[in-house]
């Protein structure tokens, strides 16, 4: 299932692991918005199609260190908006 997009220049997802993957792949992160008491949406610049395709087909690899760093970053972000 393709996560929702809101325009040609930005990409939004509520999926924590996808957000971490995109940040670990170097996609420009823009902001985190609170949807309700328990959910947030992560907003990025539109990622290249090959990055999204690799995520959807589970064929891409990322550095464990980069993924861990992204997870810590977004946990801190969520604390700030929740």
mmCIF file of N, CA, C and O in Angstrom:
data_model
loop_
_atom_site.group_PDB
_atom_site.id
_atom_site.type_symbol
_atom_site.label_atom_id
_atom_site.label_comp_id
_atom_site.label_asym_id
_atom_site.label_seq_id
_atom_site.Cartn_x
_atom_site.Cartn_y
_atom_site.Cartn_z
ATOM 1 N N UNK A 1 0.847 -1.183 0.000
ATOM 2 C CA UNK A 1 0.000 0.000 0.000
ATOM 3 C C UNK A 1 0.886 1.237 0.000
ATOM 4 O O UNK A 1 1.771 1.369 0.830
ATOM 5 N N UNK A 2 0.666 2.131 -0.932
ATOM 6 C CA UNK A 2 1.462 3.351 -1.033
ATOM 7 C C UNK A 2 0.965 4.360 0.001
ATOM 8 O O UNK A 2 -0.223 4.639 0.075
ATOM 9 N N UNK A 3 1.886 4.903 0.801
ATOM 10 C CA UNK A 3 1.483 5.909 1.779
ATOM 11 C C UNK A 3 0.932 7.155 1.080
ATOM 12 O O UNK A 3 1.253 7.421 -0.074
ATOM 13 N N UNK A 4 0.114 7.933 1.787
ATOM 14 C CA UNK A 4 -0.508 9.091 1.155
ATOM 15 C C UNK A 4 0.483 10.186 0.807
ATOM 16 O O UNK A 4 1.456 10.403 1.505
ATOM 17 N N UNK A 5 0.225 10.870 -0.289
ATOM 18 C CA UNK A 5 0.997 12.035 -0.690
ATOM 19 C C UNK A 5 0.051 13.212 -0.717
ATOM 20 O O UNK A 5 -1.127 13.056 -0.976
ATOM 21 N N UNK A 6 0.588 14.412 -0.488
ATOM 22 C CA UNK A 6 -0.305 15.559 -0.561
ATOM 23 C C UNK A 6 0.040 16.498 -1.701
ATOM 24 O O UNK A 6 -0.688 17.435 -1.946
ATOM 25 N N UNK A 7 1.140 16.307 -2.400
ATOM 26 C CA UNK A 7 1.464 17.116 -3.568
ATOM 27 C C UNK A 7 2.630 16.484 -4.309
ATOM 28 O O UNK A 7 3.166 15.475 -3.899
ATOM 29 N N UNK A 8 3.028 17.143 -5.397
ATOM 30 C CA UNK A 8 4.157 16.638 -6.173
ATOM 31 C C UNK A 8 5.497 16.948 -5.517
ATOM 32 O O UNK A 8 6.512 16.363 -5.877
ATOM 33 N N UNK A 9 5.532 17.881 -4.578
ATOM 34 C CA UNK A 9 6.805 18.287 -3.990
ATOM 35 C C UNK A 9 7.006 17.775 -2.573
ATOM 36 O O UNK A 9 8.120 17.798 -2.075
ATOM 37 N N UNK A 10 5.937 17.340 -1.910
ATOM 38 C CA UNK A 10 6.092 16.783 -0.571
ATOM 39 C C UNK A 10 5.484 15.394 -0.515
ATOM 40 O O UNK A 10 4.673 15.015 -1.351
ATOM 41 N N UNK A 11 5.895 14.660 0.494
ATOM 42 C CA UNK A 11 5.455 13.284 0.698
ATOM 43 C C UNK A 11 5.142 13.129 2.176
ATOM 44 O O UNK A 11 5.951 13.506 3.025
ATOM 45 N N UNK A 12 3.982 12.588 2.503
ATOM 46 C CA UNK A 12 3.577 12.400 3.890
ATOM 47 C C UNK A 12 3.353 10.928 4.183
ATOM 48 O O UNK A 12 2.839 10.194 3.333
ATOM 49 N N UNK A 13 3.732 10.524 5.391
ATOM 50 C CA UNK A 13 3.452 9.171 5.849
ATOM 51 C C UNK A 13 3.207 9.176 7.344
ATOM 52 O O UNK A 13 3.781 9.991 8.077
ATOM 53 N N UNK A 14 2.344 8.274 7.784
ATOM 54 C CA UNK A 14 2.139 8.067 9.215
ATOM 55 C C UNK A 14 2.944 6.857 9.698
ATOM 56 O O UNK A 14 2.940 6.557 10.883
ATOM 57 N N UNK A 15 3.629 6.197 8.796
ATOM 58 C CA UNK A 15 4.395 4.993 9.125
ATOM 59 C C UNK A 15 5.776 5.357 9.676
ATOM 60 O O UNK A 15 6.620 5.896 8.963
ATOM 61 N N UNK A 16 5.973 5.032 10.951
ATOM 62 C CA UNK A 16 7.236 5.360 11.623
ATOM 63 C C UNK A 16 8.438 4.744 10.904
ATOM 64 O O UNK A 16 9.436 5.436 10.655
ATOM 65 N N UNK A 17 8.377 3.462 10.571
ATOM 66 C CA UNK A 17 9.534 2.816 9.946
ATOM 67 C C UNK A 17 9.820 3.363 8.555
ATOM 68 O O UNK A 17 10.991 3.501 8.169
ATOM 69 N N UNK A 18 8.797 3.707 7.796
ATOM 70 C CA UNK A 18 9.026 4.321 6.493
ATOM 71 C C UNK A 18 9.692 5.683 6.663
ATOM 72 O O UNK A 18 10.628 6.016 5.929
ATOM 73 N N UNK A 19 9.252 6.453 7.634
ATOM 74 C CA UNK A 19 9.887 7.748 7.891
ATOM 75 C C UNK A 19 11.362 7.567 8.243
ATOM 76 O O UNK A 19 12.225 8.293 7.743
ATOM 77 N N UNK A 20 11.653 6.591 9.069
ATOM 78 C CA UNK A 20 13.041 6.313 9.446
ATOM 79 C C UNK A 20 13.867 5.897 8.227
ATOM 80 O O UNK A 20 15.000 6.346 8.045
ATOM 81 N N UNK A 21 13.293 5.045 7.402
ATOM 82 C CA UNK A 21 13.968 4.598 6.178
ATOM 83 C C UNK A 21 14.261 5.791 5.265
ATOM 84 O O UNK A 21 15.384 5.935 4.756
ATOM 85 N N UNK A 22 13.281 6.658 5.054
ATOM 86 C CA UNK A 22 13.481 7.808 4.174
ATOM 87 C C UNK A 22 14.581 8.714 4.706
ATOM 88 O O UNK A 22 15.444 9.172 3.946
ATOM 89 N N UNK A 23 14.573 8.969 6.011
ATOM 90 C CA UNK A 23 15.631 9.812 6.587
ATOM 91 C C UNK A 23 16.995 9.135 6.455
ATOM 92 O O UNK A 23 17.987 9.779 6.121
ATOM 93 N N UNK A 24 17.043 7.831 6.701
ATOM 94 C CA UNK A 24 18.306 7.095 6.580
ATOM 95 C C UNK A 24 18.828 7.105 5.142
ATOM 96 O O UNK A 24 20.035 7.046 4.919
ATOM 97 N N UNK A 25 17.917 7.191 4.166
ATOM 98 C CA UNK A 25 18.306 7.246 2.750
ATOM 99 C C UNK A 25 18.642 8.663 2.301
ATOM 100 O O UNK A 25 19.010 8.889 1.156
ATOM 101 N N UNK A 26 18.493 9.632 3.196
ATOM 102 C CA UNK A 26 18.882 11.001 2.876
ATOM 103 C C UNK A 26 17.796 11.863 2.258
ATOM 104 O O UNK A 26 18.076 12.951 1.761
ATOM 105 N N UNK A 27 16.544 11.400 2.306
ATOM 106 C CA UNK A 27 15.434 12.212 1.797
ATOM 107 C C UNK A 27 15.226 13.372 2.773
ATOM 108 O O UNK A 27 15.221 13.177 3.988
ATOM 109 N N UNK A 28 15.048 14.576 2.249
ATOM 110 C CA UNK A 28 14.932 15.753 3.098
ATOM 111 C C UNK A 28 13.645 15.731 3.911
ATOM 112 O O UNK A 28 12.544 15.726 3.371
ATOM 113 N N UNK A 29 13.811 15.726 5.227
ATOM 114 C CA UNK A 29 12.700 15.773 6.172
ATOM 115 C C UNK A 29 12.288 17.231 6.359
ATOM 116 O O UNK A 29 13.135 18.111 6.495
ATOM 117 N N UNK A 30 10.974 17.489 6.396
ATOM 118 C CA UNK A 30 10.479 18.851 6.553
ATOM 119 C C UNK A 30 9.876 19.124 7.925
ATOM 120 O O UNK A 30 10.239 20.094 8.581
ATOM 121 N N UNK A 31 8.949 18.265 8.361
ATOM 122 C CA UNK A 31 8.284 18.516 9.641
ATOM 123 C C UNK A 31 7.493 17.285 10.084
ATOM 124 O O UNK A 31 7.291 16.354 9.303
ATOM 125 N N UNK A 32 7.049 17.326 11.326
ATOM 126 C CA UNK A 32 6.125 16.336 11.869
ATOM 127 C C UNK A 32 4.888 17.089 12.324
ATOM 128 O O UNK A 32 5.002 18.108 13.005
ATOM 129 N N UNK A 33 3.710 16.599 11.924
ATOM 130 C CA UNK A 33 2.450 17.231 12.318
ATOM 131 C C UNK A 33 1.631 16.243 13.132
ATOM 132 O O UNK A 33 1.589 15.065 12.815
ATOM 133 N N UNK A 34 0.989 16.747 14.155
ATOM 134 C CA UNK A 34 0.124 15.901 14.983
ATOM 135 C C UNK A 34 -1.237 15.774 14.315
ATOM 136 O O UNK A 34 -1.852 16.761 13.937
ATOM 137 N N UNK A 35 -1.728 14.542 14.156
ATOM 138 C CA UNK A 35 -3.050 14.299 13.590
ATOM 139 C C UNK A 35 -4.110 14.230 14.678
ATOM 140 O O UNK A 35 -5.207 14.731 14.517
ATOM 141 N N UNK A 36 -3.776 13.536 15.762
ATOM 142 C CA UNK A 36 -4.664 13.430 16.914
ATOM 143 C C UNK A 36 -3.803 13.075 18.114
ATOM 144 O O UNK A 36 -2.591 13.197 18.052
ATOM 145 N N UNK A 37 -4.435 12.629 19.199
ATOM 146 C CA UNK A 37 -3.675 12.368 20.430
ATOM 147 C C UNK A 37 -2.604 11.298 20.284
ATOM 148 O O UNK A 37 -1.619 11.308 21.015
ATOM 149 N N UNK A 38 -2.788 10.361 19.345
ATOM 150 C CA UNK A 38 -1.858 9.244 19.246
ATOM 151 C C UNK A 38 -1.144 9.116 17.909
ATOM 152 O O UNK A 38 -0.290 8.253 17.754
ATOM 153 N N UNK A 39 -1.483 9.964 16.932
ATOM 154 C CA UNK A 39 -0.899 9.796 15.600
ATOM 155 C C UNK A 39 -0.257 11.082 15.103
ATOM 156 O O UNK A 39 -0.745 12.172 15.369
ATOM 157 N N UNK A 40 0.844 10.895 14.378
ATOM 158 C CA UNK A 40 1.524 12.004 13.726
ATOM 159 C C UNK A 40 1.726 11.664 12.258
ATOM 160 O O UNK A 40 1.640 10.496 11.860
ATOM 161 N N UNK A 41 2.000 12.690 11.466
ATOM 162 C CA UNK A 41 2.362 12.488 10.070
ATOM 163 C C UNK A 41 3.733 13.120 9.866
ATOM 164 O O UNK A 41 4.015 14.212 10.366
ATOM 165 N N UNK A 42 4.614 12.388 9.187
ATOM 166 C CA UNK A 42 5.958 12.844 8.877
ATOM 167 C C UNK A 42 5.947 13.389 7.448
ATOM 168 O O UNK A 42 5.445 12.728 6.542
ATOM 169 N N UNK A 43 6.496 14.580 7.259
ATOM 170 C CA UNK A 43 6.470 15.234 5.956
ATOM 171 C C UNK A 43 7.898 15.361 5.428
ATOM 172 O O UNK A 43 8.789 15.860 6.135
ATOM 173 N N UNK A 44 8.078 14.916 4.184
ATOM 174 C CA UNK A 44 9.377 14.935 3.508
ATOM 175 C C UNK A 44 9.245 15.629 2.162
ATOM 176 O O UNK A 44 8.142 15.737 1.625
ATOM 177 N N UNK A 45 10.392 16.026 1.595
ATOM 178 C CA UNK A 45 10.408 16.366 0.186
ATOM 179 C C UNK A 45 10.061 15.094 -0.562
ATOM 180 O O UNK A 45 10.314 13.986 -0.064
ATOM 181 N N UNK A 46 9.481 15.208 -1.746
ATOM 182 C CA UNK A 46 9.117 14.019 -2.524
ATOM 183 C C UNK A 46 10.373 13.179 -2.775
ATOM 184 O O UNK A 46 11.329 13.663 -3.363
ATOM 185 N N UNK A 47 10.394 11.922 -2.320
ATOM 186 C CA UNK A 47 11.569 11.071 -2.545
ATOM 187 C C UNK A 47 11.617 10.561 -3.981
ATOM 188 O O UNK A 47 10.575 10.477 -4.649
ATOM 189 N N UNK A 48 12.803 10.198 -4.448
ATOM 190 C CA UNK A 48 12.904 9.587 -5.773
ATOM 191 C C UNK A 48 12.073 8.303 -5.829
ATOM 192 O O UNK A 48 11.960 7.569 -4.842
ATOM 193 N N UNK A 49 11.502 8.032 -6.969
ATOM 194 C CA UNK A 49 10.630 6.862 -7.138
ATOM 195 C C UNK A 49 11.355 5.559 -6.803
ATOM 196 O O UNK A 49 10.752 4.635 -6.264
ATOM 197 N N UNK A 50 12.652 5.472 -7.118
ATOM 198 C CA UNK A 50 13.380 4.233 -6.848
ATOM 199 C C UNK A 50 13.484 3.950 -5.350
ATOM 200 O O UNK A 50 13.461 2.790 -4.934
ATOM 201 N N UNK A 51 13.546 4.982 -4.527
ATOM 202 C CA UNK A 51 13.593 4.771 -3.075
ATOM 203 C C UNK A 51 12.257 4.218 -2.584
ATOM 204 O O UNK A 51 12.218 3.267 -1.797
ATOM 205 N N UNK A 52 11.156 4.785 -3.075
ATOM 206 C CA UNK A 52 9.837 4.275 -2.677
ATOM 207 C C UNK A 52 9.616 2.859 -3.195
ATOM 208 O O UNK A 52 9.093 2.002 -2.482
ATOM 209 N N UNK A 53 10.021 2.599 -4.416
ATOM 210 C CA UNK A 53 9.860 1.257 -4.988
ATOM 211 C C UNK A 53 10.650 0.227 -4.197
ATOM 212 O O UNK A 53 10.170 -0.880 -3.952
ATOM 213 N N UNK A 54 11.857 0.590 -3.799
ATOM 214 C CA UNK A 54 12.683 -0.323 -3.008
ATOM 215 C C UNK A 54 12.045 -0.613 -1.658
ATOM 216 O O UNK A 54 12.101 -1.736 -1.170
ATOM 217 N N UNK A 55 11.434 0.410 -1.043
ATOM 218 C CA UNK A 55 10.740 0.201 0.228
ATOM 219 C C UNK A 55 9.568 -0.759 0.051
ATOM 220 O O UNK A 55 9.396 -1.706 0.821
ATOM 221 N N UNK A 56 8.766 -0.504 -0.967
ATOM 222 C CA UNK A 56 7.570 -1.313 -1.183
ATOM 223 C C UNK A 56 7.896 -2.764 -1.535
ATOM 224 O O UNK A 56 7.148 -3.670 -1.186
ATOM 225 N N UNK A 57 9.014 -2.981 -2.219
ATOM 226 C CA UNK A 57 9.382 -4.346 -2.600
ATOM 227 C C UNK A 57 10.357 -4.988 -1.615
ATOM 228 O O UNK A 57 10.757 -6.134 -1.799
ATOM 229 N N UNK A 58 10.742 -4.243 -0.579
ATOM 230 C CA UNK A 58 11.665 -4.733 0.458
ATOM 231 C C UNK A 58 12.980 -5.220 -0.129
ATOM 232 O O UNK A 58 13.537 -6.220 0.310
ATOM 233 N N UNK A 59 13.502 -4.471 -1.120
ATOM 234 C CA UNK A 59 14.754 -4.866 -1.767
ATOM 235 C C UNK A 59 15.924 -3.970 -1.406
ATOM 236 O O UNK A 59 17.041 -4.232 -1.826
ATOM 237 N N UNK A 60 15.690 -2.928 -0.641
ATOM 238 C CA UNK A 60 16.732 -1.958 -0.325
ATOM 239 C C UNK A 60 17.360 -2.272 1.025
ATOM 240 O O UNK A 60 16.709 -2.821 1.911
ATOM 241 N N UNK A 61 18.599 -1.918 1.160
ATOM 242 C CA UNK A 61 19.267 -2.024 2.457
ATOM 243 C C UNK A 61 19.704 -0.626 2.880
ATOM 244 O O UNK A 61 19.947 0.239 2.048
ATOM 245 N N UNK A 62 19.773 -0.422 4.178
ATOM 246 C CA UNK A 62 20.277 0.831 4.732
ATOM 247 C C UNK A 62 21.230 0.492 5.859
ATOM 248 O O UNK A 62 21.166 -0.586 6.450
ATOM 249 N N UNK A 63 22.093 1.419 6.160
ATOM 250 C CA UNK A 63 23.030 1.268 7.259
ATOM 251 C C UNK A 63 22.267 1.149 8.573
ATOM 252 O O UNK A 63 21.344 1.926 8.839
ATOM 253 N N UNK A 64 22.647 0.186 9.385
ATOM 254 C CA UNK A 64 22.015 0.033 10.701
ATOM 255 C C UNK A 64 22.219 1.286 11.535
ATOM 256 O O UNK A 64 21.312 1.730 12.249
ATOM 257 N N UNK A 65 23.374 1.885 11.440
ATOM 258 C CA UNK A 65 23.664 3.104 12.196
ATOM 259 C C UNK A 65 22.764 4.259 11.741
ATOM 260 O O UNK A 65 22.229 5.004 12.553
ATOM 261 N N UNK A 66 22.586 4.407 10.423
ATOM 262 C CA UNK A 66 21.725 5.470 9.890
ATOM 263 C C UNK A 66 20.273 5.245 10.306
ATOM 264 O O UNK A 66 19.565 6.192 10.658
ATOM 265 N N UNK A 67 19.825 4.001 10.273
ATOM 266 C CA UNK A 67 18.454 3.693 10.667
ATOM 267 C C UNK A 67 18.250 3.959 12.158
ATOM 268 O O UNK A 67 17.250 4.560 12.570
ATOM 269 N N UNK A 68 19.198 3.556 12.983
ATOM 270 C CA UNK A 68 19.123 3.786 14.427
ATOM 271 C C UNK A 68 19.090 5.284 14.723
ATOM 272 O O UNK A 68 18.289 5.751 15.549
ATOM 273 N N UNK A 69 19.923 6.048 14.054
ATOM 274 C CA UNK A 69 19.952 7.491 14.233
ATOM 275 C C UNK A 69 18.607 8.116 13.853
ATOM 276 O O UNK A 69 18.085 8.988 14.561
ATOM 277 N N UNK A 70 18.035 7.662 12.742
ATOM 278 C CA UNK A 70 16.741 8.175 12.292
ATOM 279 C C UNK A 70 15.644 7.817 13.295
ATOM 280 O O UNK A 70 14.763 8.640 13.580
ATOM 281 N N UNK A 71 15.673 6.617 13.840
ATOM 282 C CA UNK A 71 14.673 6.209 14.827
ATOM 283 C C UNK A 71 14.743 7.101 16.065
ATOM 284 O O UNK A 71 13.705 7.560 16.566
ATOM 285 N N UNK A 72 15.937 7.368 16.533
ATOM 286 C CA UNK A 72 16.094 8.247 17.700
ATOM 287 C C UNK A 72 15.609 9.658 17.386
ATOM 288 O O UNK A 72 14.940 10.295 18.203
ATOM 289 N N UNK A 73 15.937 10.153 16.199
ATOM 290 C CA UNK A 73 15.512 11.483 15.781
ATOM 291 C C UNK A 73 13.989 11.601 15.795
ATOM 292 O O UNK A 73 13.432 12.541 16.353
ATOM 293 N N UNK A 74 13.300 10.635 15.185
ATOM 294 C CA UNK A 74 11.840 10.718 15.104
ATOM 295 C C UNK A 74 11.159 10.458 16.439
ATOM 296 O O UNK A 74 10.090 11.011 16.706
ATOM 297 N N UNK A 75 11.744 9.669 17.291
ATOM 298 C CA UNK A 75 11.178 9.511 18.637
ATOM 299 C C UNK A 75 11.201 10.851 19.365
ATOM 300 O O UNK A 75 10.239 11.230 20.026
ATOM 301 N N UNK A 76 12.324 11.571 19.230
ATOM 302 C CA UNK A 76 12.410 12.902 19.835
ATOM 303 C C UNK A 76 11.407 13.860 19.207
ATOM 304 O O UNK A 76 10.777 14.654 19.895
ATOM 305 N N UNK A 77 11.260 13.795 17.881
ATOM 306 C CA UNK A 77 10.282 14.639 17.178
ATOM 307 C C UNK A 77 8.867 14.370 17.675
ATOM 308 O O UNK A 77 8.097 15.305 17.896
ATOM 309 N N UNK A 78 8.523 13.113 17.833
ATOM 310 C CA UNK A 78 7.168 12.768 18.278
ATOM 311 C C UNK A 78 6.918 13.265 19.699
ATOM 312 O O UNK A 78 5.813 13.697 20.011
ATOM 313 N N UNK A 79 7.922 13.202 20.541
ATOM 314 C CA UNK A 79 7.759 13.718 21.897
ATOM 315 C C UNK A 79 7.452 15.213 21.872
ATOM 316 O O UNK A 79 6.715 15.711 22.706
ATOM 317 N N UNK A 80 8.031 15.910 20.896
ATOM 318 C CA UNK A 80 7.831 17.349 20.790
ATOM 319 C C UNK A 80 6.450 17.743 20.285
ATOM 320 O O UNK A 80 6.000 18.847 20.565
ATOM 321 N N UNK A 81 5.794 16.880 19.542
ATOM 322 C CA UNK A 81 4.479 17.246 18.973
ATOM 323 C C UNK A 81 3.321 16.528 19.659
ATOM 324 O O UNK A 81 2.174 16.817 19.374
ATOM 325 N N UNK A 82 3.599 15.576 20.512
ATOM 326 C CA UNK A 82 2.519 14.817 21.156
ATOM 327 C C UNK A 82 2.079 15.497 22.444
ATOM 328 O O UNK A 82 2.720 16.191 23.078
#
